[in-house]
Coordinates of C-alpha atoms and ligand atoms in Angstrom, one line a residue:
Chain T
M1 CA 60.2 18.8 -21.4
F2 CA 61.9 16.1 -23.4
E3 CA 64.6 15.4 -20.8
L4 CA 61.7 13.9 -18.7
L5 CA 61.6 11.0 -21.1
Q6 CA 65.0 9.8 -19.9
Y7 CA 63.5 8.9 -16.5
S8 CA 62.5 5.3 -16.5
F9 CA 59.5 6.0 -14.3
I10 CA 58.2 8.4 -16.9
Q11 CA 58.9 5.8 -19.6
N12 CA 57.0 3.2 -17.6
A13 CA 54.1 5.7 -17.0
L14 CA 53.8 6.3 -20.7
A15 CA 53.9 2.6 -21.5
A16 CA 51.3 2.0 -18.9
S17 CA 49.0 4.7 -20.2
V18 CA 49.2 3.3 -23.7
L19 CA 48.5 -0.2 -22.5
A20 CA 45.6 1.0 -20.4
S21 CA 44.1 3.1 -23.2
I22 CA 44.1 0.1 -25.5
A23 CA 42.2 -2.0 -23.0
C24 CA 39.8 0.6 -21.9
G25 CA 39.3 2.0 -25.4
I26 CA 38.1 -1.3 -26.7
I27 CA 36.3 -2.8 -23.8
G28 CA 34.8 0.5 -22.7
V29 CA 32.9 0.6 -25.9
Y30 CA 31.2 -2.7 -25.0
V31 CA 30.5 -1.4 -21.5
V32 CA 28.8 1.7 -22.9
V33 CA 26.8 0.3 -25.7
K34 CA 25.5 -2.7 -23.7
K35 CA 24.8 -0.4 -20.8
I36 CA 26.6 -2.4 -18.2
V37 CA 28.4 0.5 -16.6
F38 CA 27.0 -0.3 -13.2
I39 CA 27.9 -4.0 -13.2
S40 CA 31.4 -3.1 -14.4
G41 CA 31.7 -0.7 -11.5
G42 CA 30.5 -3.5 -9.2
I43 CA 33.2 -5.8 -10.5
A44 CA 35.8 -3.1 -10.1
H45 CA 35.0 -2.3 -6.5
A46 CA 34.4 -6.0 -5.4
S47 CA 37.9 -6.6 -6.8
F48 CA 39.2 -4.8 -3.7
G49 CA 38.7 -8.1 -2.0
G50 CA 41.5 -9.4 -4.2
I51 CA 43.9 -6.6 -3.1
G52 CA 43.2 -7.5 0.5
L53 CA 43.8 -11.1 -0.3
G54 CA 47.2 -10.2 -1.9
Y55 CA 48.3 -8.3 1.2
Y56 CA 47.1 -11.1 3.5
L57 CA 48.9 -13.8 1.6
G58 CA 52.0 -11.5 1.3
I59 CA 52.0 -11.7 -2.5
N60 CA 51.9 -8.9 -5.1
P61 CA 48.3 -7.6 -4.7
M62 CA 47.9 -7.5 -8.5
Y63 CA 48.0 -11.4 -8.4
G64 CA 45.3 -11.3 -5.8
V65 CA 43.1 -9.0 -7.9
L66 CA 43.3 -11.0 -11.1
P67 CA 41.5 -14.1 -9.8
F68 CA 39.3 -12.1 -7.5
S69 CA 38.0 -9.8 -10.3
L70 CA 37.3 -12.8 -12.6
L71 CA 35.4 -14.5 -9.7
S72 CA 33.4 -11.4 -9.0
A73 CA 32.5 -11.1 -12.7
L74 CA 31.3 -14.6 -12.9
V75 CA 29.3 -14.4 -9.6
M76 CA 27.7 -11.0 -10.5
G77 CA 26.9 -12.1 -14.0
T78 CA 25.3 -15.3 -12.9
V79 CA 23.5 -14.1 -9.7
S80 CA 22.2 -10.9 -11.3
K81 CA 20.5 -12.8 -14.1
K82 CA 19.2 -15.8 -12.2
S83 CA 18.0 -14.2 -8.9
K84 CA 14.5 -12.9 -8.3
I85 CA 15.7 -9.6 -6.8
P86 CA 16.4 -6.7 -9.2
E87 CA 19.7 -6.8 -10.9
D88 CA 21.0 -3.5 -9.5
S89 CA 20.3 -4.5 -5.9
V90 CA 22.3 -7.7 -6.4
I91 CA 25.1 -5.7 -7.9
G92 CA 25.0 -3.3 -5.0
I93 CA 25.2 -6.1 -2.5
L94 CA 28.1 -7.9 -4.1
W95 CA 29.9 -4.6 -4.7
S96 CA 30.1 -3.8 -1.0
F97 CA 30.6 -7.4 0.0
G98 CA 33.8 -7.6 -2.0
M99 CA 35.1 -4.3 -0.6
A100 CA 34.3 -5.5 3.0
I101 CA 36.3 -8.7 2.4
G102 CA 39.2 -6.5 1.2
I103 CA 39.1 -4.2 4.2
I104 CA 38.9 -7.1 6.7
L105 CA 41.8 -8.9 5.1
V106 CA 44.0 -5.7 5.0
N107 CA 43.2 -5.2 8.6
L108 CA 44.1 -8.8 9.5
T109 CA 47.5 -8.4 7.8
P110 CA 50.2 -7.5 10.3
G111 CA 52.2 -4.4 9.7
Y112 CA 51.4 -1.3 7.6
A113 CA 49.8 -1.9 4.2
S114 CA 52.1 0.2 2.1
D115 CA 50.9 1.4 -1.3
L116 CA 47.3 0.7 -0.4
M117 CA 46.4 4.1 -1.7
T118 CA 47.9 3.3 -5.1
Y119 CA 45.4 0.5 -5.6
L120 CA 42.5 2.6 -4.6
F121 CA 43.4 5.8 -6.5
G122 CA 46.1 4.7 -8.8
N123 CA 49.6 6.1 -9.3
I124 CA 50.8 5.8 -12.8
L125 CA 54.1 7.3 -11.9
T126 CA 55.1 4.3 -9.8
V127 CA 54.1 1.4 -12.1
P128 CA 56.9 -1.2 -11.7
R129 CA 58.2 -2.9 -14.8
L130 CA 56.8 -6.3 -13.7
D131 CA 53.2 -4.8 -13.7
L132 CA 53.8 -3.6 -17.2
Y133 CA 54.4 -7.1 -18.4
L134 CA 51.2 -8.2 -16.7
M135 CA 49.3 -5.4 -18.4
L136 CA 50.8 -6.3 -21.7
G137 CA 49.8 -9.9 -21.3
L138 CA 46.3 -9.0 -20.3
D139 CA 46.0 -6.6 -23.3
I140 CA 47.0 -9.4 -25.6
I141 CA 44.3 -11.7 -24.1
I142 CA 41.7 -8.9 -24.3
L143 CA 42.5 -8.1 -27.9
G144 CA 42.6 -11.7 -29.0
T145 CA 39.2 -12.5 -27.4
V146 CA 37.6 -9.4 -29.0
C147 CA 39.0 -10.4 -32.4
L148 CA 37.8 -14.0 -32.0
F149 CA 34.3 -13.1 -30.7
Y150 CA 33.7 -9.8 -32.6
K151 CA 30.6 -10.8 -34.4
E152 CA 29.2 -12.7 -31.5
F153 CA 29.7 -9.8 -29.0
L154 CA 28.2 -7.4 -31.5
A155 CA 25.1 -9.5 -31.8
L156 CA 24.9 -10.1 -28.1
C157 CA 25.1 -6.4 -27.3
F158 CA 22.6 -5.4 -29.9
D159 CA 19.8 -8.0 -29.4
E160 CA 20.4 -10.7 -26.8
E161 CA 17.1 -12.4 -27.5
F162 CA 17.6 -12.8 -31.2
T163 CA 21.2 -14.0 -30.6
T164 CA 19.7 -16.8 -28.4
V165 CA 17.2 -17.6 -31.1
Q166 CA 20.2 -18.0 -33.5
G167 CA 21.4 -20.8 -31.2
L168 CA 24.3 -19.0 -29.6
P169 CA 25.1 -19.6 -25.9
T170 CA 24.3 -16.0 -24.9
Q171 CA 24.6 -16.4 -21.2
K172 CA 28.1 -17.8 -21.5
L173 CA 29.0 -15.1 -24.0
Y174 CA 27.8 -12.5 -21.5
L175 CA 29.9 -14.0 -18.8
L176 CA 32.9 -14.0 -21.1
L177 CA 32.4 -10.4 -21.8
L178 CA 32.2 -9.6 -18.0
C179 CA 35.5 -11.6 -17.5
I180 CA 37.1 -9.5 -20.2
I181 CA 35.9 -6.4 -18.4
A182 CA 37.4 -7.8 -15.2
L183 CA 40.7 -8.2 -16.9
T184 CA 40.5 -4.6 -18.2
I185 CA 39.9 -3.4 -14.7
V186 CA 43.1 -5.2 -13.6
V187 CA 45.0 -3.4 -16.4
L188 CA 43.5 0.0 -15.3
I189 CA 44.0 -0.4 -11.5
K190 CA 47.6 1.0 -11.5
V191 CA 46.6 3.9 -13.7
V192 CA 43.5 5.3 -11.9
G193 CA 42.8 2.9 -9.1
I194 CA 39.7 0.8 -8.3
I195 CA 37.6 3.8 -7.3
L196 CA 38.1 5.7 -10.5
V197 CA 38.3 2.8 -13.0
I198 CA 34.8 3.3 -14.2
A199 CA 35.6 6.7 -15.5
L200 CA 38.2 5.3 -17.8
L201 CA 35.8 2.7 -19.0
T202 CA 33.0 5.1 -19.8
I203 CA 34.3 8.5 -20.7
P204 CA 36.5 7.8 -23.8
A205 CA 33.9 5.4 -25.2
T206 CA 31.0 7.8 -24.7
L207 CA 33.1 10.5 -26.3
S208 CA 33.9 8.4 -29.3
R209 CA 30.2 7.7 -29.8
Q210 CA 29.7 11.3 -30.7
F211 CA 31.9 10.9 -33.8
T212 CA 30.8 7.6 -35.3
H213 CA 28.1 4.9 -35.6
N214 CA 30.6 2.1 -36.2
L215 CA 31.7 -0.1 -33.4
K216 CA 35.2 -0.7 -34.7
K217 CA 35.7 3.0 -35.3
M218 CA 34.4 3.8 -31.8
M219 CA 37.0 1.4 -30.4
L220 CA 39.8 3.2 -32.4
I221 CA 38.7 6.7 -31.5
S222 CA 38.2 6.0 -27.8
T223 CA 41.6 4.3 -27.6
L224 CA 43.2 7.4 -29.1
F225 CA 41.3 9.7 -26.8
G226 CA 42.1 7.7 -23.8
G227 CA 45.8 7.5 -24.7
L228 CA 46.2 11.2 -25.5
I229 CA 44.4 12.4 -22.4
S230 CA 46.2 10.0 -20.1
I231 CA 49.5 11.3 -21.4
A232 CA 48.3 14.9 -20.9
G233 CA 47.2 13.9 -17.4
I234 CA 50.6 12.5 -16.6
G235 CA 52.3 15.7 -17.7
L236 CA 49.9 17.8 -15.6
S237 CA 50.2 15.6 -12.5
Y238 CA 54.0 15.7 -12.8
A239 CA 54.1 19.4 -13.3
F240 CA 51.8 20.4 -10.5
D241 CA 52.5 17.4 -8.3
L242 CA 48.9 16.2 -8.3
P243 CA 47.7 12.6 -7.9
S244 CA 47.9 11.1 -11.4
G245 CA 44.7 9.1 -11.5
A246 CA 42.5 11.9 -10.4
T247 CA 44.2 14.3 -12.8
I248 CA 43.6 12.0 -15.7
I249 CA 39.9 11.7 -14.9
L250 CA 39.6 15.4 -14.4
V251 CA 41.1 16.1 -17.8
L252 CA 38.9 13.4 -19.4
S253 CA 35.8 14.9 -17.9
L254 CA 36.7 18.4 -18.9
V255 CA 37.5 17.3 -22.5
Y256 CA 34.2 15.4 -22.5
G257 CA 32.2 18.4 -21.4
L258 CA 34.0 20.7 -23.9
V259 CA 33.5 18.3 -26.9
S260 CA 29.9 17.7 -26.0
F261 CA 29.2 21.5 -25.7
V262 CA 31.0 22.4 -29.0
K263 CA 29.4 19.5 -30.8
G264 CA 26.0 20.3 -29.5
R265 CA 26.4 23.9 -30.7
L266 CA 27.5 22.8 -34.1
D267 CA 24.7 20.3 -34.5
S268 CA 22.0 22.7 -33.5
R269 CA 23.2 25.1 -36.1
G270 CA 22.9 22.4 -38.7
F271 CA 26.6 21.7 -39.1
G272 CA 27.9 18.4 -38.1
S273 CA 24.5 16.6 -38.4
G274 CA 25.1 13.4 -40.3
S275 CA 28.8 13.9 -39.7
R276 CA 28.9 10.6 -37.8
A277 CA 30.0 8.0 -40.3
Chain D
M1 CA 9.8 -41.3 -46.4
T2 CA 7.7 -39.6 -43.9
E3 CA 8.3 -35.9 -43.5
K4 CA 8.7 -34.7 -39.9
K5 CA 6.0 -32.5 -38.7
V6 CA 6.9 -28.8 -38.8
I7 CA 5.2 -28.1 -35.5
E8 CA 3.9 -30.6 -33.0
M9 CA 2.6 -29.1 -29.8
K10 CA 1.0 -31.4 -27.3
D11 CA -1.0 -30.2 -24.3
V12 CA 1.2 -27.1 -23.6
W13 CA 0.6 -25.1 -20.5
V14 CA 2.4 -21.9 -19.6
R15 CA 2.2 -19.7 -16.6
Y16 CA 3.9 -16.6 -15.2
G17 CA 3.8 -17.0 -11.4
N18 CA 0.5 -18.6 -10.8
Q19 CA -1.3 -16.9 -13.7
I20 CA -2.0 -19.3 -16.5
I21 CA -1.2 -17.8 -19.9
L22 CA -1.6 -20.7 -22.2
E23 CA -3.9 -23.6 -21.4
A24 CA -3.8 -27.0 -23.0
V25 CA -2.6 -25.8 -26.4
N26 CA -2.4 -28.4 -29.1
L27 CA -1.1 -27.7 -32.6
D28 CA 0.0 -29.8 -35.5
L29 CA 1.4 -28.3 -38.6
D30 CA 2.6 -31.0 -41.0
K31 CA 2.9 -29.3 -44.3
P32 CA 6.3 -27.8 -45.0
G33 CA 4.6 -24.7 -46.4
G34 CA 1.6 -22.4 -46.0
L35 CA 0.7 -19.5 -43.9
L36 CA -1.0 -19.8 -40.5
G37 CA -2.5 -16.6 -39.1
I38 CA -3.0 -16.2 -35.4
I39 CA -5.4 -13.6 -34.1
G40 CA -6.4 -12.8 -30.6
P41 CA -6.8 -9.9 -28.1
N42 CA -4.0 -8.0 -26.4
G43 CA -2.6 -10.2 -23.6
G44 CA -4.1 -13.3 -25.2
G45 CA -0.7 -15.1 -25.2
K46 CA 0.3 -14.8 -28.8
T47 CA 3.8 -13.6 -28.1
T48 CA 4.1 -16.2 -25.4
F49 CA 3.0 -18.8 -27.8
L50 CA 5.8 -17.8 -30.3
K51 CA 8.4 -17.8 -27.5
I52 CA 7.5 -21.3 -26.6
L53 CA 8.1 -22.3 -30.2
L54 CA 11.4 -20.5 -30.1
G55 CA 12.5 -22.2 -26.9
L56 CA 12.8 -18.9 -25.2
L57 CA 10.2 -20.0 -22.6
E58 CA 9.6 -23.5 -21.2
P59 CA 6.1 -24.8 -20.8
Y60 CA 5.5 -26.3 -17.4
R61 CA 3.5 -29.0 -18.9
G62 CA 3.3 -30.5 -22.3
S63 CA 5.8 -30.9 -25.2
V64 CA 6.9 -29.0 -28.2
K65 CA 8.7 -30.4 -31.2
L66 CA 9.8 -28.6 -34.4
F67 CA 10.8 -30.9 -37.2
G68 CA 10.9 -33.7 -34.7
K69 CA 13.4 -32.0 -32.5
T70 CA 13.3 -29.7 -29.5
P71 CA 13.1 -26.0 -30.2
E72 CA 16.6 -25.5 -29.0
K73 CA 17.9 -28.1 -31.4
S74 CA 16.1 -26.7 -34.5
R75 CA 17.2 -23.1 -34.2
D76 CA 19.0 -23.1 -37.6
L77 CA 15.6 -23.9 -39.2
V78 CA 13.6 -21.1 -37.6
G79 CA 13.4 -17.4 -38.5
Y80 CA 11.9 -14.9 -36.1
V81 CA 10.6 -11.3 -36.3
P82 CA 9.9 -10.1 -32.8
Q83 CA 7.1 -7.8 -31.8
Y84 CA 8.8 -5.6 -29.3
K85 CA 11.9 -4.0 -30.6
G86 CA 13.0 -2.9 -27.2
F87 CA 16.6 -2.4 -28.3
D88 CA 18.6 0.8 -28.3
Y89 CA 18.2 2.5 -31.6
D90 CA 21.3 4.7 -31.0
F91 CA 23.3 1.5 -31.1
P92 CA 26.3 1.7 -33.3
I93 CA 25.3 -0.9 -35.9
S94 CA 24.4 -0.6 -39.5
V95 CA 21.5 -2.2 -41.4
W96 CA 23.9 -4.5 -43.1
E97 CA 25.4 -5.7 -39.8
V98 CA 21.9 -6.3 -38.3
V99 CA 20.9 -8.4 -41.3
L100 CA 24.1 -10.4 -41.0
T101 CA 23.3 -11.4 -37.5
G102 CA 20.5 -13.5 -39.1
R103 CA 23.3 -15.7 -40.4
L104 CA 24.8 -16.4 -37.0
S105 CA 23.3 -19.9 -36.8
H106 CA 24.9 -20.7 -40.2
A107 CA 28.2 -18.8 -40.1
G108 CA 29.8 -21.0 -37.5
F109 CA 31.1 -19.9 -34.1
L110 CA 34.2 -17.7 -34.1
K111 CA 34.4 -17.6 -37.9
R112 CA 33.9 -14.5 -40.0
Y113 CA 30.8 -14.2 -42.1
G114 CA 31.6 -15.9 -45.5
Q115 CA 30.6 -15.2 -49.0
E116 CA 27.5 -17.4 -48.6
D117 CA 26.4 -15.4 -45.6
K118 CA 26.9 -12.1 -47.4
G119 CA 25.0 -13.3 -50.4
A120 CA 22.1 -14.3 -48.3
A121 CA 22.0 -11.0 -46.4
L122 CA 22.1 -9.1 -49.7
K123 CA 19.3 -11.2 -51.2
A124 CA 17.2 -10.7 -48.0
L125 CA 17.7 -6.9 -48.2
E126 CA 16.7 -6.9 -51.8
T127 CA 13.6 -8.9 -51.0
V128 CA 12.4 -6.2 -48.6
E129 CA 13.5 -3.4 -50.9
M130 CA 16.0 -2.1 -48.4
L131 CA 19.3 -2.6 -50.2
E132 CA 19.9 1.1 -50.7
F133 CA 19.8 1.6 -47.0
K134 CA 22.4 -1.0 -46.2
D135 CA 25.0 1.3 -44.7
R136 CA 22.6 3.4 -42.6
Q137 CA 22.8 3.2 -38.9
I138 CA 19.7 1.3 -37.7
G139 CA 18.4 4.3 -35.7
Q140 CA 18.3 6.5 -38.8
L141 CA 15.4 4.6 -40.4
S142 CA 11.7 5.1 -40.0
G143 CA 9.8 2.6 -38.0
G144 CA 8.4 0.8 -41.0
Q145 CA 11.9 0.6 -42.6
R146 CA 13.3 -0.9 -39.4
Q147 CA 10.5 -3.4 -39.5
R148 CA 11.6 -4.4 -43.0
V149 CA 15.2 -4.8 -41.9
L150 CA 14.1 -7.1 -39.1
I151 CA 12.1 -9.2 -41.6
A152 CA 15.3 -9.3 -43.8
R153 CA 17.3 -10.4 -40.8
A154 CA 14.8 -13.3 -40.3
L155 CA 14.9 -14.2 -44.0
A156 CA 18.7 -14.2 -44.2
S157 CA 18.9 -17.5 -42.4
H158 CA 16.7 -19.3 -45.1
P159 CA 14.3 -20.6 -42.4
K160 CA 12.0 -23.6 -42.9
L161 CA 9.7 -22.1 -40.3
L162 CA 9.2 -18.4 -40.1
L163 CA 7.6 -16.9 -37.0
L164 CA 6.3 -13.3 -37.3
D165 CA 4.9 -11.3 -34.4
E166 CA 2.7 -8.5 -35.8
P167 CA 5.1 -7.8 -38.7
D168 CA 2.4 -5.6 -40.3
S169 CA 2.3 -3.1 -37.4
G170 CA 3.8 0.2 -38.4
L171 CA 3.9 -0.5 -42.1
D172 CA 2.1 1.8 -44.6
P173 CA -0.6 0.2 -46.8
H174 CA 1.7 -0.3 -49.7
M175 CA 4.4 -2.0 -47.7
Q176 CA 1.8 -4.0 -45.8
D177 CA 0.4 -5.3 -49.1
E178 CA 4.0 -6.0 -50.3
L179 CA 4.7 -7.9 -47.1
Y180 CA 1.6 -10.1 -47.5
R181 CA 2.5 -10.7 -51.1
L182 CA 6.1 -11.6 -50.1
L183 CA 4.8 -14.0 -47.5
G184 CA 2.5 -15.4 -50.1
R185 CA 5.6 -16.2 -52.2
L186 CA 7.7 -17.4 -49.3
K187 CA 5.1 -19.8 -48.0
K188 CA 5.8 -22.1 -50.9
D189 CA 9.2 -22.9 -49.5
M190 CA 8.6 -22.5 -45.8
A191 CA 5.9 -22.8 -43.1
I192 CA 4.9 -19.4 -41.8
V193 CA 3.2 -18.5 -38.6
M194 CA 2.1 -14.9 -38.4
V195 CA 0.5 -13.1 -35.4
T196 CA -1.6 -10.2 -36.6
H197 CA -4.4 -7.9 -35.6
D198 CA -5.3 -7.2 -39.2
L199 CA -8.4 -9.4 -39.6
S200 CA -9.1 -8.3 -43.2
A201 CA -5.5 -9.3 -44.3
V202 CA -6.0 -12.6 -42.5
S203 CA -8.9 -13.5 -44.6
V204 CA -7.2 -12.8 -47.9
Y205 CA -3.7 -14.0 -47.5
V206 CA -3.6 -16.8 -44.9
D207 CA -4.3 -20.5 -45.5
K208 CA -5.4 -21.2 -42.0
I209 CA -6.5 -19.2 -39.0
A210 CA -6.2 -19.9 -35.3
C211 CA -7.7 -17.8 -32.5
L212 CA -5.7 -17.5 -29.3
N213 CA -6.9 -16.3 -25.9
R214 CA -5.3 -18.5 -23.3
K215 CA -6.8 -21.4 -25.3
L216 CA -6.0 -22.0 -29.0
H217 CA -9.0 -22.4 -31.3
Y218 CA -7.7 -24.1 -34.4
H219 CA -9.6 -26.2 -36.8
N220 CA -7.1 -26.8 -39.5
S221 CA -9.0 -24.5 -41.9
K222 CA -9.5 -21.0 -43.0
E223 CA -12.9 -20.7 -41.4
I224 CA -13.3 -19.2 -38.0
P225 CA -16.4 -20.4 -36.2
V226 CA -18.3 -17.4 -34.8
E227 CA -18.3 -19.1 -31.4
D228 CA -14.6 -19.2 -31.4
L229 CA -14.3 -15.5 -32.4
E230 CA -16.7 -14.6 -29.6
A231 CA -14.9 -16.7 -27.1
T232 CA -11.6 -15.3 -28.1
Y233 CA -12.4 -11.6 -28.0
Q234 CA -15.3 -12.0 -25.5
C235 CA -17.5 -9.6 -27.4
P236 CA -20.3 -10.0 -30.0
V237 CA -19.0 -11.0 -33.4
E238 CA -20.5 -8.0 -35.1
L239 CA -17.9 -5.8 -33.4
I240 CA -15.0 -7.9 -34.7
A241 CA -16.2 -9.3 -38.0
H242 CA -16.6 -6.1 -40.1
G243 CA -13.2 -6.8 -41.6
I244 CA -13.9 -10.4 -42.3
P245 CA -15.7 -11.5 -45.4
H246 CA -18.6 -13.8 -44.6
R247 CA -17.1 -16.8 -46.3
V248 CA -14.5 -16.9 -43.6
L249 CA -17.0 -17.0 -40.8
G250 CA -18.6 -20.3 -40.1
R251 CA -20.8 -21.9 -37.4
H252 CA -19.9 -25.0 -35.5
K253 CA -21.7 -27.9 -36.9
N254 CA -22.7 -29.8 -33.8
Ligands
ATP1 N1 7.4 -11.5 -18.3 C1 6.2 -11.6 -17.9 N2 5.8 -11.7 -16.6 C2 4.6 -11.8 -16.2 N3 3.5 -11.9 -17.0 C3 3.7 -11.8 -18.3 C4 5.1 -11.6 -18.8 N4 5.0 -11.5 -20.2 C5 3.7 -11.6 -20.5 N5 2.9 -11.7 -19.4 C6 1.5 -11.9 -19.4 O1 1.2 -12.9 -20.2 C7 0.0 -12.6 -21.0 C8 0.2 -12.9 -22.4 O2 1.2 -12.0 -22.9 P1 1.6 -11.9 -24.4 O3 2.7 -11.0 -24.6 O4 1.8 -13.3 -24.9 O5 0.3 -11.4 -25.1 P2 0.0 -11.0 -26.7 O6 -1.1 -11.9 -27.1 O7 1.2 -11.1 -27.4 O8 -0.5 -9.5 -26.6 P3 -0.4 -8.3 -27.6 O9 -1.4 -8.4 -28.6 O10 -0.5 -7.1 -26.8 O11 1.0 -8.4 -28.2 C9 -0.4 -11.2 -20.6 O12 -1.5 -11.3 -19.7 C10 0.8 -10.7 -19.9 O13 0.4 -9.9 -18.8
MG2 MG1 2.4 -9.8 -28.4

């Protein structure tokens, strides 16, 4: 088993899963407690337009996704709050609009779009070193922003109206939060791909919620969960030659189901109640 | 030196779609203290009225000034206890963290809460007798206890104008009485506007009463003319007034 660690692609995969679990552990908690899973899914899928753009311009698709996901975050955040049609309809429209742009652009690009599947479904075993640096940079930005805005984000997520009354620019804070989610999605793309990103944003955070009532502890626990399970997923996908992204999500879902079941059993028997600190 | 008026509302009209919710509302509150009670039927526009004062809604006609400034600019002077606590009670936040959010307008953007903020939050929790619950998650409280936490959150900012939307709903008689006494003490240092359905409390604790049902009936006094009550609730006064001592009821003298 340990001789695997000599391979640089395994080292890269482990580094990528650690970087990814930090981003999704922290930001996933906001996505879950503010109940913005759907809009986050929308941003992720619309970002496919950026992948298409990358192929079309002949650059690394990751550099196409970065601006495109930020743009979709800003557009979705603004339009869904301002427009008269219901928020989830707006998100649904922009979601497919972004994907359509991506498909058209990929189609217009001459030649075969190699690696397209990696962006859709992820492949953590092929993350190049350069992408790792990008992920690291984004992690630093994400962590820094959350440290700076911790109390503002907490207030925003708990009670937006009261936060406005306190004189804070809640709409701008909300857009900032969506942008940070967009950056997180970019970090996660190589690991699980655009289609499965939402699972990494929600499952570890939801799982952590069963163990604590403290936002910071939730972030810590969900980062640990995400990290351990991704590493287990990498091992399984290597051993059985399965797609890494889907394997990670499968393990996550199974662990989630198992933990919920066991915890539910314990709680109903009077153990565990009040065990959340 | 002339003190700025606490509230100055001139000819304020509000509508949702083409339904008029508030019509030609005028209100002057010039004393920096005292308790104004607002009563009115469900859907009368009381919450809307408070939201106008908070700058959460814009009137389509008329002007609102608090302390001589727009509501948006006077937010550090205003405390608010909302009526609908539509938030998620499973939210991972403690009582202490909730009360601290009442210091956001003072703490400074991007800074951590300082000693002064923590002191104010502690004091506010003490005032509502909730200090011992400070580390509880907000969902693990009873409805009345939660209500007290929200009052503490509003008090933590040391407001000059305190707006309360049915703060007495869900409180037991002891706590209700405590709340009114507390407001009685606080009104020496701040102007308080309280929306309530508890007419008997209104008559004992408030200094002035206004009736609101689309129009605001306000006579700068503690007397409610019977005509106003009937116009507000659109039913005979006998149905409404059993809670109100007769000294509060007056007839228009015209
Ligand atoms: N977001 C909204 N969209 C459309 N109409 C609204 C909206 N909010 C309130 N209204 C309408 O405005 C009117 C006043 O509502 P408001 O909440 O101010 O009443 P209220 O006096 O606070 O009532 P209650 O005693 O039930 O709290 C109601 O007729 C209501 O239907
Ligand atoms: Mg109301």
